XYZ file of C-alpha atoms in Angstrom:
275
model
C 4.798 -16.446 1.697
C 1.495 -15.394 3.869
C 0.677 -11.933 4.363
C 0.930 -10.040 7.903
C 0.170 -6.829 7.163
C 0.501 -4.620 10.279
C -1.502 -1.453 9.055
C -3.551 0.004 11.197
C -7.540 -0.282 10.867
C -8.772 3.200 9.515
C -10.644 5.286 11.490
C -14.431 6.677 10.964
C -13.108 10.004 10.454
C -11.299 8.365 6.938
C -13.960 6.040 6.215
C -16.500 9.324 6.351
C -14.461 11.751 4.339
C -13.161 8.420 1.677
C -17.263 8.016 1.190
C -17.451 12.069 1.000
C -14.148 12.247 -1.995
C -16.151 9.454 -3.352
C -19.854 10.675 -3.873
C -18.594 13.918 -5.577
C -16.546 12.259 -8.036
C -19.365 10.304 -9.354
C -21.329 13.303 -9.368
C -18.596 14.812 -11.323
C -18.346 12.047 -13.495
C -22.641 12.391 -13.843
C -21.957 15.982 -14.725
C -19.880 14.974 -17.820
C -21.889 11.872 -19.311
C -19.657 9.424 -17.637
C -21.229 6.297 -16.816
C -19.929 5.754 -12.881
C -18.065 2.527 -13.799
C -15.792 4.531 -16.510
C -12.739 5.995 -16.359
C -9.779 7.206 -17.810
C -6.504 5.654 -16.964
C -3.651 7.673 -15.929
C 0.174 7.578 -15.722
C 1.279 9.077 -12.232
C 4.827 8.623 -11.747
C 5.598 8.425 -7.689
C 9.456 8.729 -6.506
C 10.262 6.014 -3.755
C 12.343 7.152 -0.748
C 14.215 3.752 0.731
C 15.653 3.892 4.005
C 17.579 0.190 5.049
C 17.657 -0.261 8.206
C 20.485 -2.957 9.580
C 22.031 -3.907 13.197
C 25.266 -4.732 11.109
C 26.976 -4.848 7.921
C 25.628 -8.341 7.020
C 23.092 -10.086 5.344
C 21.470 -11.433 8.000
C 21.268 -8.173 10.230
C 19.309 -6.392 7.618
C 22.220 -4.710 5.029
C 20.241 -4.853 1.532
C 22.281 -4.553 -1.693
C 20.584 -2.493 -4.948
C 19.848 -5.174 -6.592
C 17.116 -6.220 -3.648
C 15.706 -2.088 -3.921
C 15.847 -2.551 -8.095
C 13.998 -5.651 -7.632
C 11.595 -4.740 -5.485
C 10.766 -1.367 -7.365
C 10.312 -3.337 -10.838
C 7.580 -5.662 -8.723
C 6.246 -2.268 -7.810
C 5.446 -1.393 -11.308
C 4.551 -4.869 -12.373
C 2.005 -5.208 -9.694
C 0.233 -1.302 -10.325
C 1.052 -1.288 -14.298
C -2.551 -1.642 -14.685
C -3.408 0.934 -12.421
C -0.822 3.808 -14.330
C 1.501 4.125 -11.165
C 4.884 4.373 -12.122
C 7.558 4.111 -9.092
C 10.844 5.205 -9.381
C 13.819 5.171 -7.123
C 15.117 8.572 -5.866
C 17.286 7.645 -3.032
C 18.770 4.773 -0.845
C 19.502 5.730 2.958
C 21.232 2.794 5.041
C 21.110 3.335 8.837
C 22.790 1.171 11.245
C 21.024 0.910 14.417
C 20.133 -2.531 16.235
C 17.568 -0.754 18.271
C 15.235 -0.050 15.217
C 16.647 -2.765 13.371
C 15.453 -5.569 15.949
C 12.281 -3.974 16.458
C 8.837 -4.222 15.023
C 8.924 -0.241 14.136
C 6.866 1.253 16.895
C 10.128 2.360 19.140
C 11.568 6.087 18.568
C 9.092 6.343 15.750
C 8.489 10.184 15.543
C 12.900 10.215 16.022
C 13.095 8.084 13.413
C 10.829 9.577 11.020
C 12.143 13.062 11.337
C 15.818 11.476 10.780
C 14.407 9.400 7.834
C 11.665 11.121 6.167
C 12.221 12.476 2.835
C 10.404 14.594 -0.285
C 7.033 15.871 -0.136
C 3.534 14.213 0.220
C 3.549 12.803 -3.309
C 7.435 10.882 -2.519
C 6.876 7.678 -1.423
C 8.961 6.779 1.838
C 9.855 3.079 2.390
C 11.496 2.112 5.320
C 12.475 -1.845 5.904
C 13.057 -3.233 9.205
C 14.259 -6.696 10.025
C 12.046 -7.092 12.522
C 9.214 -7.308 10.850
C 10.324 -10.066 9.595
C 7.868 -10.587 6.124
C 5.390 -8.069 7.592
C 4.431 -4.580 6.709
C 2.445 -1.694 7.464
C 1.466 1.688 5.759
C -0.390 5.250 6.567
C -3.338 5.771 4.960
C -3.336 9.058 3.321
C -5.157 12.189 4.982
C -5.158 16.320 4.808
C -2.070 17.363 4.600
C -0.355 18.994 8.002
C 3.265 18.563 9.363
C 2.316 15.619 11.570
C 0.778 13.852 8.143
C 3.665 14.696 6.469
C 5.978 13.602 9.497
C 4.122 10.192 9.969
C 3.638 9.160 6.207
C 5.794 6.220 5.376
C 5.951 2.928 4.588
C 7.604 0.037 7.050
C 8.306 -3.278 5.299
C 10.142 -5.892 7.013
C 14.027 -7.176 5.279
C 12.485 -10.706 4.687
C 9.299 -9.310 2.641
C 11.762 -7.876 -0.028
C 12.822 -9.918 -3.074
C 16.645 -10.690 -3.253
C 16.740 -11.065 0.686
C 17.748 -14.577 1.205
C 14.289 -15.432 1.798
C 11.702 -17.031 -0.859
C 9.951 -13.509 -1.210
C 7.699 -12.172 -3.887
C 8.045 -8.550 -3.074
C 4.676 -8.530 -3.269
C 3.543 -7.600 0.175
C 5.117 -4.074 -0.889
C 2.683 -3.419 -3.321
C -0.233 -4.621 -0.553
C 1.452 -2.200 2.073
C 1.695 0.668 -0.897
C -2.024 0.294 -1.671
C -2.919 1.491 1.764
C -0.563 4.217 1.158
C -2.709 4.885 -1.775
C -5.966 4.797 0.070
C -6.932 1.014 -0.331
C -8.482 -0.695 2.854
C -8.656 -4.625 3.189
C -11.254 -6.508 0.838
C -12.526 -8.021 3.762
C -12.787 -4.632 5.857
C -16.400 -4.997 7.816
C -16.705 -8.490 6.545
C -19.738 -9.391 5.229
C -21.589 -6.324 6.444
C -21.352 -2.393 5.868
C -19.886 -0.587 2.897
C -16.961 -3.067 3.191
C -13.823 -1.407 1.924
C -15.732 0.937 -0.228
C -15.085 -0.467 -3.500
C -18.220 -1.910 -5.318
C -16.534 -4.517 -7.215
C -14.527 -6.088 -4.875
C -16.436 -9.075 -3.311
C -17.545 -9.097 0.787
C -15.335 -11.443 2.289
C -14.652 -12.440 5.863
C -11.119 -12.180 8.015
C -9.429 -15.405 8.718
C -6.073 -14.146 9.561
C -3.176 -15.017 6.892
C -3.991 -17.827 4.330
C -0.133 -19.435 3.472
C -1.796 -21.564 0.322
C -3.557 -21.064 -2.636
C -6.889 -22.973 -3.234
C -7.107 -24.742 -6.663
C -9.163 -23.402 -8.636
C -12.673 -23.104 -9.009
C -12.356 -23.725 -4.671
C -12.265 -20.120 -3.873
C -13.992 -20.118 -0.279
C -16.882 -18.008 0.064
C -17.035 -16.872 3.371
C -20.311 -14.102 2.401
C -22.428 -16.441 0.923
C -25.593 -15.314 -0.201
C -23.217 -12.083 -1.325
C -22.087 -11.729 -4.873
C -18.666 -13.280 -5.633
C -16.495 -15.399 -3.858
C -13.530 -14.314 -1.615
C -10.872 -12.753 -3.730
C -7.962 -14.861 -3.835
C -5.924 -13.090 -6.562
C -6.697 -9.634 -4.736
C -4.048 -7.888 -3.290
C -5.692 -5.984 -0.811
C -6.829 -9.730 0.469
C -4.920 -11.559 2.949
C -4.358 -14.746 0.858
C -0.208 -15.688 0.344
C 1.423 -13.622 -2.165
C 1.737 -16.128 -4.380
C -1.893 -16.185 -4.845
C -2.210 -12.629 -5.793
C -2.521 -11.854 -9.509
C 0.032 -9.592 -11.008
C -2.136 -8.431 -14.364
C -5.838 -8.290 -12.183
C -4.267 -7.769 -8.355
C -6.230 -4.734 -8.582
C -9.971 -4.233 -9.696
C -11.188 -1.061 -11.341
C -13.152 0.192 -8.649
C -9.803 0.233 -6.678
C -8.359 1.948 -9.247
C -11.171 4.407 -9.679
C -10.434 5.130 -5.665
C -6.711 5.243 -5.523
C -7.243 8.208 -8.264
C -9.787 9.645 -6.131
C -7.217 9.262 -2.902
C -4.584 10.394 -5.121
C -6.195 13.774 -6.487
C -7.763 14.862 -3.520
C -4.858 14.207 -0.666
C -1.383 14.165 -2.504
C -1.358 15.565 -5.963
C -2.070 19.353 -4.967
C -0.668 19.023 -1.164
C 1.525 21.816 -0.562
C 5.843 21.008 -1.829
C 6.540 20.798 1.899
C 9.442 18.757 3.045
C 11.392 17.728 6.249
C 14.752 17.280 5.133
């Protein structure tokens, strides 16, 4: 299935302060021997909110049974078990209205998310929409305030899930939740820039959704002249899902940031919640 992620680009103000987070941790990391490329794995476990929205009672207008939410939180931890995230299901909310349901998420949004969103900063909260068909989109995280908390969520549409009646990977999830986690697009800035921050992920350039795999060894390289070629197996790429590795999706340096993001926006944010 090809990817159409819906996230919104990040803004200069994130870019700045991601680059800021990032400079003192490798001065941190200086300040105790630690060559920059080194790190210590973790195991942060993250509880996952899921709110199912439907226009009906029926498959096809949206309803979801557990077995689609199990399934989709054990691709979850398949797809960030290298990484040391752990996700784990704290609550199901269905809510039946055709409104939301047929939409692509933008109507009643600051309604819906004071109806819907649940836990603190660290809870995870997915909400999946039918129309958004096999799309997604997530917030970036950011200093914690009301509005951040309000806003933070998750919106992935029915047919993006695994057990949906569709051919689904579930793995646009784990795409969407790596913004969540302060990931940007590998090919953010294309070919020019500090890209999407990371150092080992290579410069690539945008060519909207890519439905098939190239064989490989036929990985386009849309930067050439720039170290690597585009990264196929990447989830924070825009190749199909099918394409993206679930033992290497991620590469260290991503890692390395979504502890940085982690730390430094969620872990020590205040236990503040809505509902």
């Amino acid at each position: 299935m090809h990817m159409d992620c819906r996230s919104s680009v990040p803004d200069d103000e994130y870019k700045a302060e991601s680059l800021v987070i990032q400079e003192a941790a490798m001065k941190r990391d200086l300040e105790r021997g630690l060559h920059p490329r080194n790190f210590k794995r973790r195991k942060i476990n993250v509880g996952v909110h899921f709110t199912i929205v439907t226009s009906g009672s029926k498959k096809e207008q949206g309803h979801l049974g557990i077995d689609s939410i199990n399934a989709q939180i054990r691709v979850l931890n398949q797809g960030f078990k290298r990484a040391g995230f752990r996700f784990w299901l704290k609550s199901v909310k269905h809510v039946n209205n055709a409104g939301w349901a047929n939409s692509n998420g933008d109507p009643g949004l600051e309604d819906r998310q004071r109806q819907f969103r649940r836990g603190d900063y660290k809870s995870l909260n997915i909400v999946v929409i039918p129309g958004l068909n096999n799309g997604g989109r997530c917030t970036y995280p950011g200093s914690f305030n009301d509005m951040t908390l309000l806003h933070d969520r998750c919106e992935v549409g029915t047919a993006a899930l695994p057990n949906s009646g569709t051919d689904a990977l579930g793995r646009v999830t784990i795409h969407e939740v790596g913004h969540w986690l302060g990931l940007m697009h590998t090919f953010e800035n294309g070919c020019n820039g500090d890209g999407d921050q990371v150092d080992d992920t290579p410069a690539h350039v945008h060519n909207g959704p890519i439905a098939r795999c190239p064989p490989p060894g036929q990985e386009p390289d849309t930067c050439p002249g720039m170290p690597g070629r585009d990264p196929v197996h990447n989830f924070m790429s825009y190749f199909a899902e099918e394409c993206w590795s679930m033992k290497k999706g991620f590469t260290d340096g991503q890692i390395k940031r979504m502890y940085q993001q982690w730390d430094h926006f969620r872990a020590n944010a205040p236990p503040r919640q809505l509902n």
